Coordinates of C-alpha atoms in Angstrom, one line a residue:
M228 CA -5.8 -39.6 0.2
S229 CA -5.5 -40.9 4.1
Q230 CA -2.2 -38.3 4.0
V231 CA -4.1 -34.8 3.1
L232 CA -3.8 -32.2 5.7
T233 CA -1.4 -32.2 8.9
D234 CA 0.6 -29.0 8.2
L235 CA -0.2 -25.8 10.4
H236 CA -0.9 -22.3 8.7
F237 CA -2.4 -24.0 5.4
A238 CA -4.6 -26.3 7.4
G239 CA -4.6 -26.0 11.2
Y240 CA -6.4 -26.2 13.5
S241 CA -8.1 -23.9 16.3
E242 CA -9.5 -23.9 19.2
G243 CA -13.2 -23.0 19.8
S244 CA -14.8 -21.7 22.6
T245 CA -17.2 -25.0 23.5
G246 CA -13.3 -27.3 22.3
S247 CA -14.4 -28.4 19.1
K248 CA -11.7 -28.0 16.7
K249 CA -11.7 -26.1 13.6
L250 CA -10.3 -26.7 10.7
V251 CA -7.3 -23.2 8.9
S252 CA -6.8 -22.7 5.6
N253 CA -5.7 -19.9 3.9
K254 CA -7.9 -21.2 1.1
S255 CA -5.6 -21.3 -2.1
H256 CA -3.0 -23.6 -1.8
A257 CA -3.6 -27.7 0.5
V258 CA -0.3 -29.6 1.5
I259 CA 0.0 -32.8 2.0
C260 CA 3.0 -35.0 2.9
C261 CA 5.5 -36.3 0.2
M262 CA 5.5 -39.6 -2.1
F263 CA 8.4 -38.0 -3.2
H264 CA 10.6 -38.2 0.0
N265 CA 9.2 -38.3 3.2
E266 CA 6.1 -38.9 3.3
K267 CA 5.9 -38.4 7.2
T268 CA 6.7 -34.4 6.1
P269 CA 3.9 -32.3 5.0
S270 CA 6.1 -30.4 2.4
L271 CA 3.7 -31.2 -0.3
S272 CA 2.0 -27.4 -1.5
I273 CA -1.0 -27.8 -4.3
N274 CA -2.3 -25.1 -5.9
L275 CA -6.5 -25.3 -4.7
Q276 CA -7.4 -24.3 -8.2
G277 CA -6.0 -28.3 -9.3
T278 CA -3.3 -27.1 -11.4
Y279 CA 0.4 -27.4 -10.8
Y280 CA 2.1 -29.1 -7.7
K281 CA 5.8 -28.1 -5.6
C282 CA 7.2 -29.5 -2.2
F283 CA 9.3 -26.7 -0.8
G284 CA 11.4 -30.3 0.3
C285 CA 12.7 -31.9 -2.2
G286 CA 11.8 -30.2 -5.1
A287 CA 8.9 -31.8 -6.7
S288 CA 6.7 -29.8 -9.2
G289 CA 4.5 -30.7 -12.6
P290 CA 1.0 -30.1 -13.5
Y291 CA -1.3 -31.4 -10.8
R292 CA -2.3 -34.2 -13.5
D293 CA 0.9 -36.2 -12.7
L294 CA 0.1 -36.3 -9.0
Q295 CA -2.9 -37.7 -9.6
Q296 CA -1.3 -40.3 -12.0
I297 CA 0.6 -41.3 -9.1
M298 CA -2.5 -40.3 -5.5
L299 CA -5.1 -41.9 -7.4
P300 CA -3.7 -44.6 -10.3
D301 CA -7.0 -46.6 -10.6
L302 CA -7.9 -44.4 -13.0
Y303 CA -4.7 -44.5 -15.2
S304 CA -4.9 -47.4 -14.9
K305 CA -7.0 -49.0 -17.3
N306 CA -7.5 -45.6 -19.7
G307 CA -8.4 -46.4 -22.8
E308 CA -9.2 -44.9 -26.2
G309 CA -12.2 -43.6 -27.3
V310 CA -14.3 -40.4 -26.8
N311 CA -16.4 -42.2 -23.5
K312 CA -13.5 -43.1 -21.5
A313 CA -12.1 -40.0 -22.8
R314 CA -15.1 -37.8 -21.5
A315 CA -15.9 -40.1 -17.8
H316 CA -12.5 -39.6 -17.6
S317 CA -11.7 -36.1 -17.8
L318 CA -15.2 -36.1 -15.7
N319 CA -12.8 -38.0 -12.5
M320 CA -9.8 -35.4 -13.1
V321 CA -12.7 -33.0 -12.0
S322 CA -14.2 -35.0 -9.2
S323 CA -10.8 -36.3 -7.7
A324 CA -10.3 -31.8 -7.5
N325 CA -13.3 -31.0 -6.0
T326 CA -12.5 -33.5 -3.6
L327 CA -8.8 -32.4 -2.8
R328 CA -10.8 -28.6 -2.7
N329 CA -13.2 -30.1 -0.1
L330 CA -10.9 -31.6 2.1
T331 CA -9.0 -28.3 2.7
T332 CA -12.0 -26.0 2.5
N333 CA -14.4 -28.5 4.4
S334 CA -14.0 -28.3 8.2
Q335 CA -16.2 -31.2 9.3
S336 CA -14.7 -34.0 6.2
A337 CA -10.9 -32.2 7.6
H338 CA -11.3 -33.1 11.2
K339 CA -12.5 -36.4 10.6
L340 CA -9.7 -37.3 8.4
M341 CA -7.0 -35.9 10.9
E342 CA -9.3 -38.0 13.6
G343 CA -8.5 -41.5 12.2
M344 CA -4.8 -41.3 11.6
G345 CA -4.5 -43.4 14.5
R346 CA 0.0 -41.9 15.9
L347 CA -2.4 -38.2 16.3
R348 CA -5.1 -39.3 16.9
E349 CA -3.9 -38.6 20.8
F350 CA -1.8 -36.6 20.8
E351 CA -4.7 -34.3 18.9
S352 CA -7.0 -34.9 21.6
N353 CA -5.1 -34.1 24.7
Q354 CA -3.7 -30.6 23.3
N355 CA -4.1 -27.3 21.2
I356 CA -1.9 -28.0 17.7
M357 CA -0.9 -23.8 17.5
V358 CA -1.9 -21.3 20.6
P359 CA -1.3 -18.1 21.2
W360 CA 1.6 -16.4 22.5
D361 CA 0.6 -15.1 27.3
N362 CA 4.2 -14.7 27.8
E363 CA 6.6 -12.9 26.8
W364 CA 9.9 -14.5 25.2
R365 CA 13.5 -13.3 24.8
G366 CA 12.6 -10.1 25.0
L367 CA 9.6 -10.0 22.9
S368 CA 6.3 -8.9 24.3
D369 CA 3.4 -11.3 23.6
K370 CA 1.4 -8.6 22.8
Y371 CA 3.9 -8.0 20.0
L372 CA 4.2 -11.6 19.0
N373 CA 0.8 -12.2 18.5
L374 CA 0.5 -9.3 15.9
L375 CA 3.4 -10.3 13.7
G376 CA 1.0 -14.0 13.8
S377 CA 3.5 -16.3 15.5
R378 CA 2.0 -19.5 17.0
I379 CA 3.5 -21.5 20.1
W380 CA 2.6 -24.5 17.9
T381 CA 3.4 -28.1 18.7
S382 CA 4.3 -29.7 16.2
R383 CA 4.7 -33.7 16.1
E384 CA 7.6 -34.7 15.0
L385 CA 10.1 -37.3 14.2
E386 CA 12.6 -38.3 16.6
V387 CA 16.2 -36.7 14.4
N388 CA 17.9 -40.7 14.5
G389 CA 14.6 -42.7 15.9
D390 CA 11.8 -44.4 14.7
E391 CA 9.5 -42.4 17.5
L392 CA 7.0 -40.1 16.5
I393 CA 7.4 -35.8 19.5
D394 CA 5.7 -33.0 20.6
V395 CA 8.3 -30.4 20.2
Q396 CA 7.9 -26.8 20.8
R397 CA 8.2 -24.1 17.8
A398 CA 8.0 -20.2 17.5
Y399 CA 5.9 -19.6 14.5
F400 CA 6.3 -16.5 12.5
P401 CA 4.3 -16.9 9.5
F402 CA 5.0 -13.9 6.0
K403 CA 3.5 -14.0 2.9
H404 CA 4.7 -13.3 -0.7
P405 CA 6.9 -10.9 -1.7
R406 CA 5.1 -9.6 -4.1
Y407 CA 1.4 -10.9 -4.0
D408 CA -1.2 -10.7 -1.3
F409 CA -1.5 -14.3 0.9
T410 CA 0.6 -16.2 3.4
I411 CA 2.4 -18.8 2.0
G412 CA 4.9 -20.1 4.4
Y413 CA 6.5 -20.5 7.9
A414 CA 9.7 -20.4 10.1
A415 CA 9.8 -22.1 12.9
R416 CA 12.2 -22.5 15.7
N417 CA 13.2 -25.0 18.1
L418 CA 12.1 -23.6 21.5
Q419 CA 13.2 -26.5 23.0
D420 CA 16.7 -26.8 22.2
D421 CA 17.9 -28.1 25.8
I422 CA 14.8 -31.2 25.9
Y423 CA 15.7 -31.7 22.2
P424 CA 19.6 -30.6 21.7
M425 CA 19.6 -33.4 18.1
Q426 CA 15.9 -31.6 16.6
P427 CA 16.3 -29.6 14.2
K428 CA 16.3 -25.6 15.3
Y429 CA 14.9 -23.9 12.3
R430 CA 12.2 -25.5 10.2
N431 CA 11.6 -23.1 6.9
S432 CA 8.4 -23.6 5.0
T433 CA 7.4 -21.9 2.0
L434 CA 5.6 -22.6 -1.7
I435 CA 8.4 -20.5 -4.1
G436 CA 11.3 -21.0 -2.0
T437 CA 13.7 -19.4 0.7
K438 CA 15.5 -17.2 -2.3
E439 CA 13.2 -15.4 -2.8
I440 CA 11.5 -14.2 1.0
L441 CA 13.0 -11.6 3.1
Y442 CA 11.0 -11.7 6.3
M443 CA 9.6 -8.1 7.3
M444 CA 10.9 -6.6 4.4
N445 CA 6.5 -4.7 3.3
I446 CA 7.7 -3.4 6.5
I447 CA 10.4 -1.7 6.2
P448 CA 9.6 2.3 4.5
P449 CA 12.2 3.8 1.0
K450 CA 15.4 5.9 2.0
C451 CA 15.8 4.2 5.6
P452 CA 18.7 2.1 7.0
I453 CA 18.3 -1.6 6.8
V454 CA 19.8 -4.5 9.1
I455 CA 19.7 -7.9 7.0
V456 CA 20.4 -10.4 9.4
E457 CA 19.6 -14.2 9.1
G458 CA 16.7 -15.3 11.1
A459 CA 12.3 -14.2 11.5
M460 CA 13.2 -13.7 14.8
D461 CA 16.2 -11.8 14.3
A462 CA 14.7 -9.0 12.3
A463 CA 11.5 -10.1 14.9
K464 CA 13.5 -8.8 17.4
L465 CA 15.7 -5.9 16.0
C466 CA 12.3 -3.8 14.1
Y467 CA 10.4 -4.8 18.2
H468 CA 12.8 -2.1 18.7
S469 CA 12.9 0.7 16.0
I470 CA 15.7 -0.5 14.1
P471 CA 14.7 -1.7 10.3
A472 CA 16.2 -5.0 10.0
V473 CA 14.7 -7.9 7.4
G474 CA 15.2 -11.9 8.2
S475 CA 16.8 -14.1 4.4
L476 CA 15.9 -17.6 6.2
G477 CA 19.3 -18.8 6.1
T478 CA 22.6 -18.5 6.2
N479 CA 22.9 -20.2 1.9
Q480 CA 20.4 -18.3 1.0
W481 CA 21.2 -14.6 -0.7
D482 CA 20.5 -14.5 -4.3
S483 CA 20.4 -11.6 -7.3
F484 CA 16.4 -10.6 -6.8
K485 CA 16.7 -10.8 -2.7
S486 CA 19.5 -7.8 -4.0
R487 CA 17.1 -6.1 -6.5
L488 CA 14.5 -5.8 -3.1
I489 CA 16.7 -4.0 -1.0
L490 CA 17.9 -2.5 -4.0
S491 CA 14.2 -1.0 -4.7
K492 CA 13.8 1.1 -0.7
R493 CA 16.9 3.0 -2.0
P494 CA 18.3 3.0 1.8
T495 CA 20.5 5.0 3.6
L496 CA 22.5 1.9 4.8
V497 CA 22.3 -2.0 3.9
L498 CA 24.7 -3.4 7.0
A499 CA 25.1 -7.3 7.3
M500 CA 25.2 -9.0 10.5
G501 CA 25.1 -12.7 10.2
D502 CA 25.3 -14.3 13.6
G503 CA 28.7 -14.9 15.3
D504 CA 30.0 -18.1 14.1
E505 CA 32.1 -19.1 10.8
A506 CA 28.9 -19.4 8.7
G507 CA 28.4 -16.2 9.6
Q508 CA 31.2 -14.3 8.9
K509 CA 30.2 -16.1 5.1
F510 CA 27.0 -14.8 5.1
N511 CA 28.5 -11.7 5.7
Y512 CA 30.7 -12.2 2.5
K513 CA 27.7 -12.7 0.3
L514 CA 26.6 -9.8 1.0
G515 CA 29.1 -7.7 0.4
Q516 CA 30.5 -9.6 -3.0
E517 CA 26.3 -9.2 -4.1
L518 CA 25.2 -5.6 -2.5
Q519 CA 29.1 -3.3 -1.9
P520 CA 28.8 -3.2 -6.2
Y521 CA 25.9 -1.2 -6.0
L522 CA 26.3 1.0 -2.6
G523 CA 29.4 1.8 -2.0
D524 CA 31.0 2.9 1.6
K525 CA 27.3 2.7 2.2
F526 CA 26.9 -1.0 3.1
R527 CA 28.5 -2.0 6.3
H528 CA 28.9 -5.7 8.1
F529 CA 28.3 -6.0 11.6
E530 CA 31.6 -8.5 13.5
L531 CA 29.2 -10.4 16.5
R532 CA 31.2 -11.5 19.1
D533 CA 31.3 -16.2 19.1
G534 CA 28.1 -17.7 20.1
L535 CA 25.8 -13.8 20.4
D536 CA 22.6 -14.0 17.4
P537 CA 20.4 -10.6 17.3
G538 CA 18.0 -12.7 18.8
A539 CA 19.7 -12.8 22.3
F540 CA 21.0 -9.3 22.4
N541 CA 20.2 -7.6 25.5
D542 CA 19.4 -3.6 25.8
E543 CA 22.7 -2.6 25.9
H544 CA 23.3 -4.9 22.0
I545 CA 20.2 -2.8 20.7
N546 CA 20.9 -0.2 22.8
H547 CA 24.8 0.4 20.5
V548 CA 23.0 -1.1 17.1
W549 CA 21.1 1.8 16.9
Q550 CA 23.5 4.3 18.0
V551 CA 25.7 3.5 15.6
I552 CA 23.9 3.1 12.3
N553 CA 22.5 7.3 14.0
D554 CA 26.0 8.2 13.8
L555 CA 26.5 6.7 10.2
T556 CA 23.2 8.1 8.7
D557 CA 23.8 11.4 10.4
G558 CA 20.9 10.8 12.8
R559 CA 18.0 8.9 9.9
L560 CA 17.2 6.5 13.0
M561 CA 16.7 9.6 15.3
E562 CA 14.6 11.3 12.7
L563 CA 11.7 8.8 11.7
S564 CA 11.1 7.8 15.1
K565 CA 10.4 11.4 16.1
N566 CA 13.4 11.8 18.9
G567 CA 14.0 7.8 19.6
T568 CA 9.9 8.1 21.1
E569 CA 8.4 5.7 18.7
N570 CA 8.3 2.7 17.0
F571 CA 8.1 3.3 13.5
L572 CA 7.7 0.6 12.2
F573 CA 4.7 -0.4 13.7
K574 CA 2.7 3.1 13.9
N575 CA -0.9 1.1 12.6
P576 CA -0.9 -2.5 14.2
E577 CA -3.3 -2.5 11.1
Q578 CA -1.5 -2.9 8.1
V579 CA 2.0 -4.1 10.4
Q580 CA -0.3 -7.4 9.8
Q581 CA -1.9 -7.3 6.5
A582 CA 2.2 -6.3 5.3
I583 CA 3.4 -9.6 7.2
L584 CA 0.4 -11.8 7.1
G585 CA -1.9 -10.5 4.1
T586 CA -4.9 -11.6 3.3
E587 CA -6.2 -14.3 5.5

C-alpha cells in the first residue's frame, strides 16, 4: 500500500490558491505501481468498486481478490475453515477495498501518503507535477492546448541505463473511453529530447489498451474526410488547422476495432499519413490492407519526406495537405469550414472538452 497513487490525472496534484496541493482523481479507477513487472512504474489500474485490476504496462489482470492476496498477505496466511473465520475474512476484504477507495478519494490521506515517499518528497515540495500551458508549443496556442486538457507534466522517471530518478517535462494529452463517458488514459511526449535523448519519446498509458483508442475520434463529424496519423500530437496539430485527423497512438496499434470505428463515420476519404520513416511506411501499408477493401479509391496514403512528421508541419505543409484533401473530396473541407472561415471541429469548446475528456 505504500506505493499507491504516484500517477497523474487518475491521481495527481493541482496547485491551490494558497500553495496547497490536492488530489485529482477521475473517481472510477486508481493507479498504483505494478508489482508484477516494475514496482517503480505506476501502471496498475484498480476499479474503485473493488472488482478487478489490470496493468496497462505488462498486461497483468484479474479479480481484485487475487491482488489483495499479494498486497495484503497477512489476511490470507491463517485463513482457516469455519463460518466465523470466513465472515471475518469477508469483512477484512470489504475493509481493505474501502481503505483503497478512501485513499484515492480523500485528498488529505493521499497527500500524506505521497509525502511519505522519501525520494519524491523534495521533488513534490519544490515543483508542480502538472501545470497548464502558458505558451504555444509546435505552433499550437496555449488556449487550444488547455482546451484539450493538455498539461506540462514534470514526470519523475528512472533514468535509462541508470538507477537515478530524473525530472522530465512531457506534453500530456488525456483521452476518454471510446464508448463510455470517462477518461481512461493519456499520451505524453518528451519535451526535453535535447537534454534527455535516451528517455522514451512517448509514454502512452490506458486502461483498455491503445488498440481500442483513436485520439480525437469523438470530435470528427460523419461523412467527413479523415486523416489517420500515428501520434496524439500529430492529430492535435492537424485538427487545430481544421483538418479532421485521428491518432492511432503508435505504428503497431491498429486492428479491426479501429477499422470499424473509422467506417462507422461513413468517411468521404480516408488518408493514411505515417511519419517520414520506415515505420511510417509500414503504418501506411497496414492501413491500406485493413481499409482499402472497404473503401476502394476512397482510401489514399500520403508519404512524407524523411524525418518529417505531421506534428512538425509548418504553414506550407498544412496548406498543401488541406488543399489536397479538399480537391480529393470535391470541396468538402471548404464546405464544412464555410469557405475556410471557421474551424468546424471546434465550434463549441464545451462540447469539444466533453468529447475528448468525458465527465471528470
